[in-house]
């Protein structure tokens, strides 16, 4: 479904250096790595949100960088993007925020009752009570609720692909577990391909069919969660040990 082909990107310093990776249709794929490893940059490249220095990304056979404007529009219509901090528009209601996830061309031809039904369904799928939240603005919602509205916006366009950028950042352990259950449920229910960038390693390993680890802009590991946990690579092992230590500290904070 997605193929990253020799992807290179630098800002002040190299971020991605020749990353080649394939994500299968219907797969839930996790991307791990330390801060600054290029995880979010790789995720954004999936739908052409950043220019690449070299390489290409193919979604369902179409190039995100070499096939022209119509191609990138088609690719973006196939994908829903869940931003790290929900990225809701403060001045818009929940209804208006979620509505923005329906592709513009489709929204223009959708009768208003059908659009409203789609928005209602998307909120219900994220375990929100539509009637209670539709008219609220983001400042009236808790952090977990804002995250769910961001997810509703990502799924309301009925995408084939869901891209999750740190979906549990800033959430306590209870809400983290709830969002991760939601990711698994939506992926199965909607029959989508999911790519997840997450700092919650244990949660990510539980959710994903395969995972990759980026380190220094290159792929250090690609394989199953079991193989990742059992890796003898010293850099992978050190990363897992650090993640376990951070998780333990976080647990103490919330205990």
PDB file of C-alpha atoms in Angstrom:
ATOM      1  CA  UNK A   1       0.000   0.000   0.000  1.00  0.00           C
ATOM      2  CA  UNK A   2       2.895   2.368   0.826  1.00  0.00           C
ATOM      3  CA  UNK A   3       6.476   2.224  -0.450  1.00  0.00           C
ATOM      4  CA  UNK A   4       9.165   4.604   0.736  1.00  0.00           C
ATOM      5  CA  UNK A   5      11.895   4.464  -1.910  1.00  0.00           C
ATOM      6  CA  UNK A   6      15.393   5.743  -1.037  1.00  0.00           C
ATOM      7  CA  UNK A   7      14.027   8.716   0.933  1.00  0.00           C
ATOM      8  CA  UNK A   8      16.547  11.454   1.804  1.00  0.00           C
ATOM      9  CA  UNK A   9      15.790  14.644   3.717  1.00  0.00           C
ATOM     10  CA  UNK A  10      17.968  17.177   5.513  1.00  0.00           C
ATOM     11  CA  UNK A  11      17.175  20.419   7.299  1.00  0.00           C
ATOM     12  CA  UNK A  12      20.152  21.940   9.139  1.00  0.00           C
ATOM     13  CA  UNK A  13      21.476  18.378   9.382  1.00  0.00           C
ATOM     14  CA  UNK A  14      20.553  15.065   7.721  1.00  0.00           C
ATOM     15  CA  UNK A  15      17.247  13.649   9.012  1.00  0.00           C
ATOM     16  CA  UNK A  16      16.532  10.733   6.647  1.00  0.00           C
ATOM     17  CA  UNK A  17      19.304   9.008   4.729  1.00  0.00           C
ATOM     18  CA  UNK A  18      18.172   6.535   2.101  1.00  0.00           C
ATOM     19  CA  UNK A  19      15.165   5.003   3.852  1.00  0.00           C
ATOM     20  CA  UNK A  20      13.483   2.228   1.847  1.00  0.00           C
ATOM     21  CA  UNK A  21      10.464   0.572   3.436  1.00  0.00           C
ATOM     22  CA  UNK A  22       7.223  -1.133   2.382  1.00  0.00           C
ATOM     23  CA  UNK A  23       3.920  -1.218   4.285  1.00  0.00           C
ATOM     24  CA  UNK A  24       1.422  -3.846   3.160  1.00  0.00           C
ATOM     25  CA  UNK A  25      -2.268  -3.274   2.535  1.00  0.00           C
ATOM     26  CA  UNK A  26      -4.269  -3.703   5.744  1.00  0.00           C
ATOM     27  CA  UNK A  27      -1.112  -3.768   7.861  1.00  0.00           C
ATOM     28  CA  UNK A  28      -0.644  -1.883  11.120  1.00  0.00           C
ATOM     29  CA  UNK A  29       2.948  -0.677  11.026  1.00  0.00           C
ATOM     30  CA  UNK A  30       4.829   1.080  13.838  1.00  0.00           C
ATOM     31  CA  UNK A  31       7.777   3.443  13.512  1.00  0.00           C
ATOM     32  CA  UNK A  32      10.003   3.815  16.582  1.00  0.00           C
ATOM     33  CA  UNK A  33      13.192   5.697  17.300  1.00  0.00           C
ATOM     34  CA  UNK A  34      14.750   8.349  19.529  1.00  0.00           C
ATOM     35  CA  UNK A  35      13.804  12.015  19.251  1.00  0.00           C
ATOM     36  CA  UNK A  36      15.117  13.550  16.049  1.00  0.00           C
ATOM     37  CA  UNK A  37      15.409  10.202  14.273  1.00  0.00           C
ATOM     38  CA  UNK A  38      13.099  11.340  11.436  1.00  0.00           C
ATOM     39  CA  UNK A  39       9.935   9.441  12.352  1.00  0.00           C
ATOM     40  CA  UNK A  40       7.464  12.290  11.878  1.00  0.00           C
ATOM     41  CA  UNK A  41       9.310  13.527   8.785  1.00  0.00           C
ATOM     42  CA  UNK A  42       8.936  10.077   7.201  1.00  0.00           C
ATOM     43  CA  UNK A  43       5.237  10.024   8.133  1.00  0.00           C
ATOM     44  CA  UNK A  44       4.643  13.455   6.580  1.00  0.00           C
ATOM     45  CA  UNK A  45       6.396  12.370   3.378  1.00  0.00           C
ATOM     46  CA  UNK A  46       3.705   9.699   2.888  1.00  0.00           C
ATOM     47  CA  UNK A  47       1.306  12.289   1.526  1.00  0.00           C
ATOM     48  CA  UNK A  48       3.830  14.787   0.188  1.00  0.00           C
ATOM     49  CA  UNK A  49       3.651  17.275   3.069  1.00  0.00           C
ATOM     50  CA  UNK A  50       7.376  18.041   2.891  1.00  0.00           C
ATOM     51  CA  UNK A  51       9.724  18.247  -0.109  1.00  0.00           C
ATOM     52  CA  UNK A  52      12.315  15.464  -0.332  1.00  0.00           C
ATOM     53  CA  UNK A  53      15.945  15.926  -1.271  1.00  0.00           C
ATOM     54  CA  UNK A  54      15.945  12.561  -3.005  1.00  0.00           C
ATOM     55  CA  UNK A  55      13.731   9.544  -3.417  1.00  0.00           C
ATOM     56  CA  UNK A  56       9.979   9.067  -3.645  1.00  0.00           C
ATOM     57  CA  UNK A  57       6.965   7.655  -1.851  1.00  0.00           C
ATOM     58  CA  UNK A  58       4.360   5.527  -3.617  1.00  0.00           C
ATOM     59  CA  UNK A  59       0.829   5.137  -2.248  1.00  0.00           C
ATOM     60  CA  UNK A  60      -1.262   2.450  -3.881  1.00  0.00           C
ATOM     61  CA  UNK A  61       1.097   2.644  -6.870  1.00  0.00           C
ATOM     62  CA  UNK A  62       0.994   6.444  -7.279  1.00  0.00           C
ATOM     63  CA  UNK A  63       3.976   8.703  -6.677  1.00  0.00           C
ATOM     64  CA  UNK A  64       3.568  11.414  -4.048  1.00  0.00           C
ATOM     65  CA  UNK A  65       6.410  13.419  -5.571  1.00  0.00           C
ATOM     66  CA  UNK A  66       6.671  12.710  -9.292  1.00  0.00           C
ATOM     67  CA  UNK A  67       3.121  12.368 -10.633  1.00  0.00           C
ATOM     68  CA  UNK A  68       1.741  15.904 -10.508  1.00  0.00           C
ATOM     69  CA  UNK A  69      -0.971  17.730  -8.602  1.00  0.00           C
ATOM     70  CA  UNK A  70      -3.875  15.423  -9.445  1.00  0.00           C
ATOM     71  CA  UNK A  71      -1.966  12.443  -8.132  1.00  0.00           C
ATOM     72  CA  UNK A  72      -1.155  14.072  -4.810  1.00  0.00           C
ATOM     73  CA  UNK A  73      -4.802  15.111  -4.401  1.00  0.00           C
ATOM     74  CA  UNK A  74      -5.882  11.483  -4.938  1.00  0.00           C
ATOM     75  CA  UNK A  75      -3.266  10.266  -2.465  1.00  0.00           C
ATOM     76  CA  UNK A  76      -4.363  12.740   0.205  1.00  0.00           C
ATOM     77  CA  UNK A  77      -7.998  11.760  -0.269  1.00  0.00           C
ATOM     78  CA  UNK A  78      -6.994   8.187   0.552  1.00  0.00           C
ATOM     79  CA  UNK A  79      -5.326   9.145   3.834  1.00  0.00           C
ATOM     80  CA  UNK A  80      -6.455  10.431   7.206  1.00  0.00           C
ATOM     81  CA  UNK A  81      -3.815  12.156   9.351  1.00  0.00           C
ATOM     82  CA  UNK A  82      -3.948  12.221  13.155  1.00  0.00           C
ATOM     83  CA  UNK A  83      -1.694  15.060  14.316  1.00  0.00           C
ATOM     84  CA  UNK A  84       0.438  14.867  17.437  1.00  0.00           C
ATOM     85  CA  UNK A  85      -1.489  17.468  19.464  1.00  0.00           C
ATOM     86  CA  UNK A  86      -4.847  17.016  17.683  1.00  0.00           C
ATOM     87  CA  UNK A  87      -4.283  20.327  15.793  1.00  0.00           C
ATOM     88  CA  UNK A  88      -7.899  21.419  16.128  1.00  0.00           C
ATOM     89  CA  UNK A  89      -8.952  24.914  15.082  1.00  0.00           C
ATOM     90  CA  UNK A  90      -9.665  26.831  18.289  1.00  0.00           C
ATOM     91  CA  UNK A  91     -12.369  29.066  16.819  1.00  0.00           C
ATOM     92  CA  UNK A  92     -14.320  26.223  15.189  1.00  0.00           C
ATOM     93  CA  UNK A  93     -16.839  23.930  16.839  1.00  0.00           C
ATOM     94  CA  UNK A  94     -16.315  20.189  17.022  1.00  0.00           C
ATOM     95  CA  UNK A  95     -18.765  19.797  14.128  1.00  0.00           C
ATOM     96  CA  UNK A  96     -16.780  22.245  11.972  1.00  0.00           C
ATOM     97  CA  UNK A  97     -13.429  20.695  12.908  1.00  0.00           C
ATOM     98  CA  UNK A  98     -14.555  17.186  11.979  1.00  0.00           C
ATOM     99  CA  UNK A  99     -16.239  18.416   8.788  1.00  0.00           C
ATOM    100  CA  UNK A 100     -12.831  19.576   7.565  1.00  0.00           C
ATOM    101  CA  UNK A 101     -11.817  15.927   7.254  1.00  0.00           C
ATOM    102  CA  UNK A 102     -14.287  15.385   4.394  1.00  0.00           C
ATOM    103  CA  UNK A 103     -12.513  16.079   1.074  1.00  0.00           C
ATOM    104  CA  UNK A 104     -13.657  19.425  -0.321  1.00  0.00           C
ATOM    105  CA  UNK A 105     -14.824  17.999  -3.646  1.00  0.00           C
ATOM    106  CA  UNK A 106     -16.935  15.406  -1.829  1.00  0.00           C
ATOM    107  CA  UNK A 107     -18.279  17.909   0.691  1.00  0.00           C
ATOM    108  CA  UNK A 108     -19.611  20.177  -2.061  1.00  0.00           C
ATOM    109  CA  UNK A 109     -21.763  17.413  -3.514  1.00  0.00           C
ATOM    110  CA  UNK A 110     -22.852  15.836  -0.210  1.00  0.00           C
ATOM    111  CA  UNK A 111     -26.336  16.875   0.957  1.00  0.00           C
ATOM    112  CA  UNK A 112     -26.091  18.562   4.348  1.00  0.00           C
ATOM    113  CA  UNK A 113     -27.973  15.750   6.197  1.00  0.00           C
ATOM    114  CA  UNK A 114     -25.522  13.179   4.763  1.00  0.00           C
ATOM    115  CA  UNK A 115     -22.511  15.235   5.859  1.00  0.00           C
ATOM    116  CA  UNK A 116     -23.994  15.621   9.334  1.00  0.00           C
ATOM    117  CA  UNK A 117     -24.615  11.875   9.502  1.00  0.00           C
ATOM    118  CA  UNK A 118     -20.985  11.188   8.549  1.00  0.00           C
ATOM    119  CA  UNK A 119     -19.735  13.552  11.267  1.00  0.00           C
ATOM    120  CA  UNK A 120     -22.061  11.996  13.851  1.00  0.00           C
ATOM    121  CA  UNK A 121     -20.863   8.487  12.921  1.00  0.00           C
ATOM    122  CA  UNK A 122     -17.174   9.477  13.082  1.00  0.00           C
ATOM    123  CA  UNK A 123     -17.586  10.932  16.570  1.00  0.00           C
ATOM    124  CA  UNK A 124     -19.511   7.846  17.702  1.00  0.00           C
ATOM    125  CA  UNK A 125     -16.737   5.579  16.405  1.00  0.00           C
ATOM    126  CA  UNK A 126     -14.256   7.420  18.627  1.00  0.00           C
ATOM    127  CA  UNK A 127     -16.478   6.828  21.683  1.00  0.00           C
ATOM    128  CA  UNK A 128     -17.656  10.422  21.971  1.00  0.00           C
ATOM    129  CA  UNK A 129     -21.280  11.440  22.508  1.00  0.00           C
ATOM    130  CA  UNK A 130     -22.013  13.549  19.383  1.00  0.00           C
ATOM    131  CA  UNK A 131     -24.968  15.362  20.901  1.00  0.00           C
ATOM    132  CA  UNK A 132     -22.848  16.439  23.867  1.00  0.00           C
ATOM    133  CA  UNK A 133     -19.820  17.714  21.943  1.00  0.00           C
ATOM    134  CA  UNK A 134     -20.899  18.864  18.453  1.00  0.00           C
ATOM    135  CA  UNK A 135     -21.394  22.504  19.411  1.00  0.00           C
ATOM    136  CA  UNK A 136     -18.428  22.780  21.784  1.00  0.00           C
ATOM    137  CA  UNK A 137     -15.117  24.439  20.892  1.00  0.00           C
ATOM    138  CA  UNK A 138     -11.782  22.711  21.687  1.00  0.00           C
ATOM    139  CA  UNK A 139     -11.149  24.775  24.846  1.00  0.00           C
ATOM    140  CA  UNK A 140     -14.251  23.189  26.389  1.00  0.00           C
ATOM    141  CA  UNK A 141     -12.884  19.661  25.946  1.00  0.00           C
ATOM    142  CA  UNK A 142     -10.394  17.594  27.927  1.00  0.00           C
ATOM    143  CA  UNK A 143      -7.099  16.547  26.334  1.00  0.00           C
ATOM    144  CA  UNK A 144      -8.382  13.025  25.698  1.00  0.00           C
ATOM    145  CA  UNK A 145     -11.565  14.349  24.090  1.00  0.00           C
ATOM    146  CA  UNK A 146      -9.600  16.703  21.823  1.00  0.00           C
ATOM    147  CA  UNK A 147      -7.484  13.751  20.732  1.00  0.00           C
ATOM    148  CA  UNK A 148     -10.649  11.809  19.854  1.00  0.00           C
ATOM    149  CA  UNK A 149     -12.054  14.719  17.852  1.00  0.00           C
ATOM    150  CA  UNK A 150      -8.769  14.773  15.901  1.00  0.00           C
ATOM    151  CA  UNK A 151      -9.208  11.064  15.206  1.00  0.00           C
ATOM    152  CA  UNK A 152     -12.832  11.618  14.131  1.00  0.00           C
ATOM    153  CA  UNK A 153     -11.646  14.254  11.660  1.00  0.00           C
ATOM    154  CA  UNK A 154      -9.100  11.766  10.269  1.00  0.00           C
ATOM    155  CA  UNK A 155     -11.662   9.002   9.697  1.00  0.00           C
ATOM    156  CA  UNK A 156     -14.703  11.023   8.542  1.00  0.00           C
ATOM    157  CA  UNK A 157     -13.401  11.079   4.952  1.00  0.00           C
ATOM    158  CA  UNK A 158     -13.463   7.245   4.951  1.00  0.00           C
ATOM    159  CA  UNK A 159      -9.741   6.873   4.170  1.00  0.00           C
ATOM    160  CA  UNK A 160      -7.886   3.739   3.125  1.00  0.00           C
ATOM    161  CA  UNK A 161      -4.840   4.792   5.161  1.00  0.00           C
ATOM    162  CA  UNK A 162      -4.547   6.273   8.650  1.00  0.00           C
ATOM    163  CA  UNK A 163      -1.328   8.058   9.630  1.00  0.00           C
ATOM    164  CA  UNK A 164      -0.891   8.465  13.390  1.00  0.00           C
ATOM    165  CA  UNK A 165       1.725  10.967  14.624  1.00  0.00           C
ATOM    166  CA  UNK A 166       2.338  10.337  18.346  1.00  0.00           C
ATOM    167  CA  UNK A 167      -1.374   9.715  19.044  1.00  0.00           C
ATOM    168  CA  UNK A 168      -0.897   9.301  22.814  1.00  0.00           C
ATOM    169  CA  UNK A 169       1.458  12.228  23.503  1.00  0.00           C
ATOM    170  CA  UNK A 170       0.415  14.173  26.597  1.00  0.00           C
ATOM    171  CA  UNK A 171      -2.113  11.595  27.782  1.00  0.00           C
ATOM    172  CA  UNK A 172      -2.100   9.832  31.143  1.00  0.00           C
ATOM    173  CA  UNK A 173      -1.786   6.004  31.186  1.00  0.00           C
ATOM    174  CA  UNK A 174      -5.554   5.444  31.310  1.00  0.00           C
ATOM    175  CA  UNK A 175      -6.242   7.655  28.284  1.00  0.00           C
ATOM    176  CA  UNK A 176      -3.168   6.255  26.499  1.00  0.00           C
ATOM    177  CA  UNK A 177      -4.556   2.729  26.835  1.00  0.00           C
ATOM    178  CA  UNK A 178      -7.999   3.915  25.691  1.00  0.00           C
ATOM    179  CA  UNK A 179      -6.613   5.591  22.551  1.00  0.00           C
ATOM    180  CA  UNK A 180      -4.512   2.531  21.720  1.00  0.00           C
ATOM    181  CA  UNK A 181      -7.591   0.294  22.011  1.00  0.00           C
ATOM    182  CA  UNK A 182      -9.371   2.764  19.755  1.00  0.00           C
ATOM    183  CA  UNK A 183      -6.585   2.573  17.149  1.00  0.00           C
ATOM    184  CA  UNK A 184      -6.789  -1.225  17.057  1.00  0.00           C
ATOM    185  CA  UNK A 185     -10.594  -1.173  16.887  1.00  0.00           C
ATOM    186  CA  UNK A 186     -10.769   1.436  14.123  1.00  0.00           C
ATOM    187  CA  UNK A 187      -8.076  -0.287  12.058  1.00  0.00           C
ATOM    188  CA  UNK A 188     -10.045  -3.534  12.144  1.00  0.00           C
ATOM    189  CA  UNK A 189     -13.488  -1.964  11.792  1.00  0.00           C
ATOM    190  CA  UNK A 190     -12.585   0.354   8.915  1.00  0.00           C
ATOM    191  CA  UNK A 191     -10.223  -2.114   7.166  1.00  0.00           C
ATOM    192  CA  UNK A 192      -7.491   0.488   6.783  1.00  0.00           C
ATOM    193  CA  UNK A 193      -3.707   0.462   6.569  1.00  0.00           C
ATOM    194  CA  UNK A 194      -2.247   2.201   9.629  1.00  0.00           C
ATOM    195  CA  UNK A 195       1.212   3.709  10.105  1.00  0.00           C
ATOM    196  CA  UNK A 196       1.876   4.740  13.701  1.00  0.00           C
ATOM    197  CA  UNK A 197       4.700   6.908  15.022  1.00  0.00           C
ATOM    198  CA  UNK A 198       4.668   6.494  18.791  1.00  0.00           C
ATOM    199  CA  UNK A 199       6.841   6.978  21.869  1.00  0.00           C
ATOM    200  CA  UNK A 200       4.822   4.324  23.743  1.00  0.00           C
ATOM    201  CA  UNK A 201       6.920   1.335  22.726  1.00  0.00           C
ATOM    202  CA  UNK A 202       5.047  -1.376  24.633  1.00  0.00           C
ATOM    203  CA  UNK A 203       1.687  -0.094  23.422  1.00  0.00           C
ATOM    204  CA  UNK A 204       3.008   0.153  19.869  1.00  0.00           C
ATOM    205  CA  UNK A 205       4.355  -3.394  19.951  1.00  0.00           C
ATOM    206  CA  UNK A 206       0.966  -4.663  21.119  1.00  0.00           C
ATOM    207  CA  UNK A 207      -0.868  -2.817  18.314  1.00  0.00           C
ATOM    208  CA  UNK A 208       1.374  -3.478  15.316  1.00  0.00           C
ATOM    209  CA  UNK A 209       1.866  -6.330  12.857  1.00  0.00           C
ATOM    210  CA  UNK A 210       5.405  -5.113  12.084  1.00  0.00           C
ATOM    211  CA  UNK A 211       7.626  -2.322  13.326  1.00  0.00           C
ATOM    212  CA  UNK A 212      10.665  -0.373  12.180  1.00  0.00           C
ATOM    213  CA  UNK A 213      13.251   1.555  14.155  1.00  0.00           C
ATOM    214  CA  UNK A 214      14.965   4.653  12.790  1.00  0.00           C
ATOM    215  CA  UNK A 215      18.325   5.657  14.197  1.00  0.00           C
ATOM    216  CA  UNK A 216      20.480   8.463  12.852  1.00  0.00           C
ATOM    217  CA  UNK A 217      18.259   8.814   9.778  1.00  0.00           C
ATOM    218  CA  UNK A 218      18.588   5.182   8.698  1.00  0.00           C
ATOM    219  CA  UNK A 219      16.616   2.001   9.331  1.00  0.00           C
ATOM    220  CA  UNK A 220      18.093   0.019  12.185  1.00  0.00           C
ATOM    221  CA  UNK A 221      15.390  -2.656  12.344  1.00  0.00           C
ATOM    222  CA  UNK A 222      12.346  -3.900  10.406  1.00  0.00           C
ATOM    223  CA  UNK A 223      10.381  -6.932  11.538  1.00  0.00           C
ATOM    224  CA  UNK A 224       7.765  -8.351  13.888  1.00  0.00           C
ATOM    225  CA  UNK A 225       7.218  -7.068  17.429  1.00  0.00           C
ATOM    226  CA  UNK A 226       8.531 -10.386  18.759  1.00  0.00           C
ATOM    227  CA  UNK A 227      11.744 -10.061  16.764  1.00  0.00           C
ATOM    228  CA  UNK A 228      12.134  -6.463  17.954  1.00  0.00           C
ATOM    229  CA  UNK A 229      11.776  -7.435  21.597  1.00  0.00           C
ATOM    230  CA  UNK A 230      14.277 -10.276  21.121  1.00  0.00           C
ATOM    231  CA  UNK A 231      16.797  -8.338  19.019  1.00  0.00           C
ATOM    232  CA  UNK A 232      20.474  -8.730  19.905  1.00  0.00           C
ATOM    233  CA  UNK A 233      21.383  -5.459  18.192  1.00  0.00           C
ATOM    234  CA  UNK A 234      22.982  -3.366  20.993  1.00  0.00           C
ATOM    235  CA  UNK A 235      21.366  -0.133  19.750  1.00  0.00           C
ATOM    236  CA  UNK A 236      17.904  -1.717  19.645  1.00  0.00           C
ATOM    237  CA  UNK A 237      18.422  -3.228  23.103  1.00  0.00           C
ATOM    238  CA  UNK A 238      19.600   0.106  24.532  1.00  0.00           C
ATOM    239  CA  UNK A 239      16.568   1.833  23.003  1.00  0.00           C
ATOM    240  CA  UNK A 240      14.193  -0.714  24.553  1.00  0.00           C
ATOM    241  CA  UNK A 241      15.910  -0.402  27.942  1.00  0.00           C
ATOM    242  CA  UNK A 242      15.591   3.406  27.869  1.00  0.00           C
ATOM    243  CA  UNK A 243      11.932   3.159  26.837  1.00  0.00           C
ATOM    244  CA  UNK A 244      11.220   0.757  29.712  1.00  0.00           C
ATOM    245  CA  UNK A 245      12.935   3.088  32.197  1.00  0.00           C
ATOM    246  CA  UNK A 246      10.929   6.107  30.973  1.00  0.00           C
ATOM    247  CA  UNK A 247       7.679   4.101  31.134  1.00  0.00           C
ATOM    248  CA  UNK A 248       8.465   3.113  34.720  1.00  0.00           C
ATOM    249  CA  UNK A 249       9.096   6.766  35.671  1.00  0.00           C
ATOM    250  CA  UNK A 250       5.850   7.835  34.002  1.00  0.00           C
ATOM    251  CA  UNK A 251       4.020   5.143  35.921  1.00  0.00           C
ATOM    252  CA  UNK A 252       5.425   6.467  39.201  1.00  0.00           C
ATOM    253  CA  UNK A 253       4.308  10.011  38.334  1.00  0.00           C
ATOM    254  CA  UNK A 254       0.705   8.948  37.727  1.00  0.00           C
ATOM    255  CA  UNK A 255       0.553   6.401  40.570  1.00  0.00           C
TER     256      UNK A 255
END
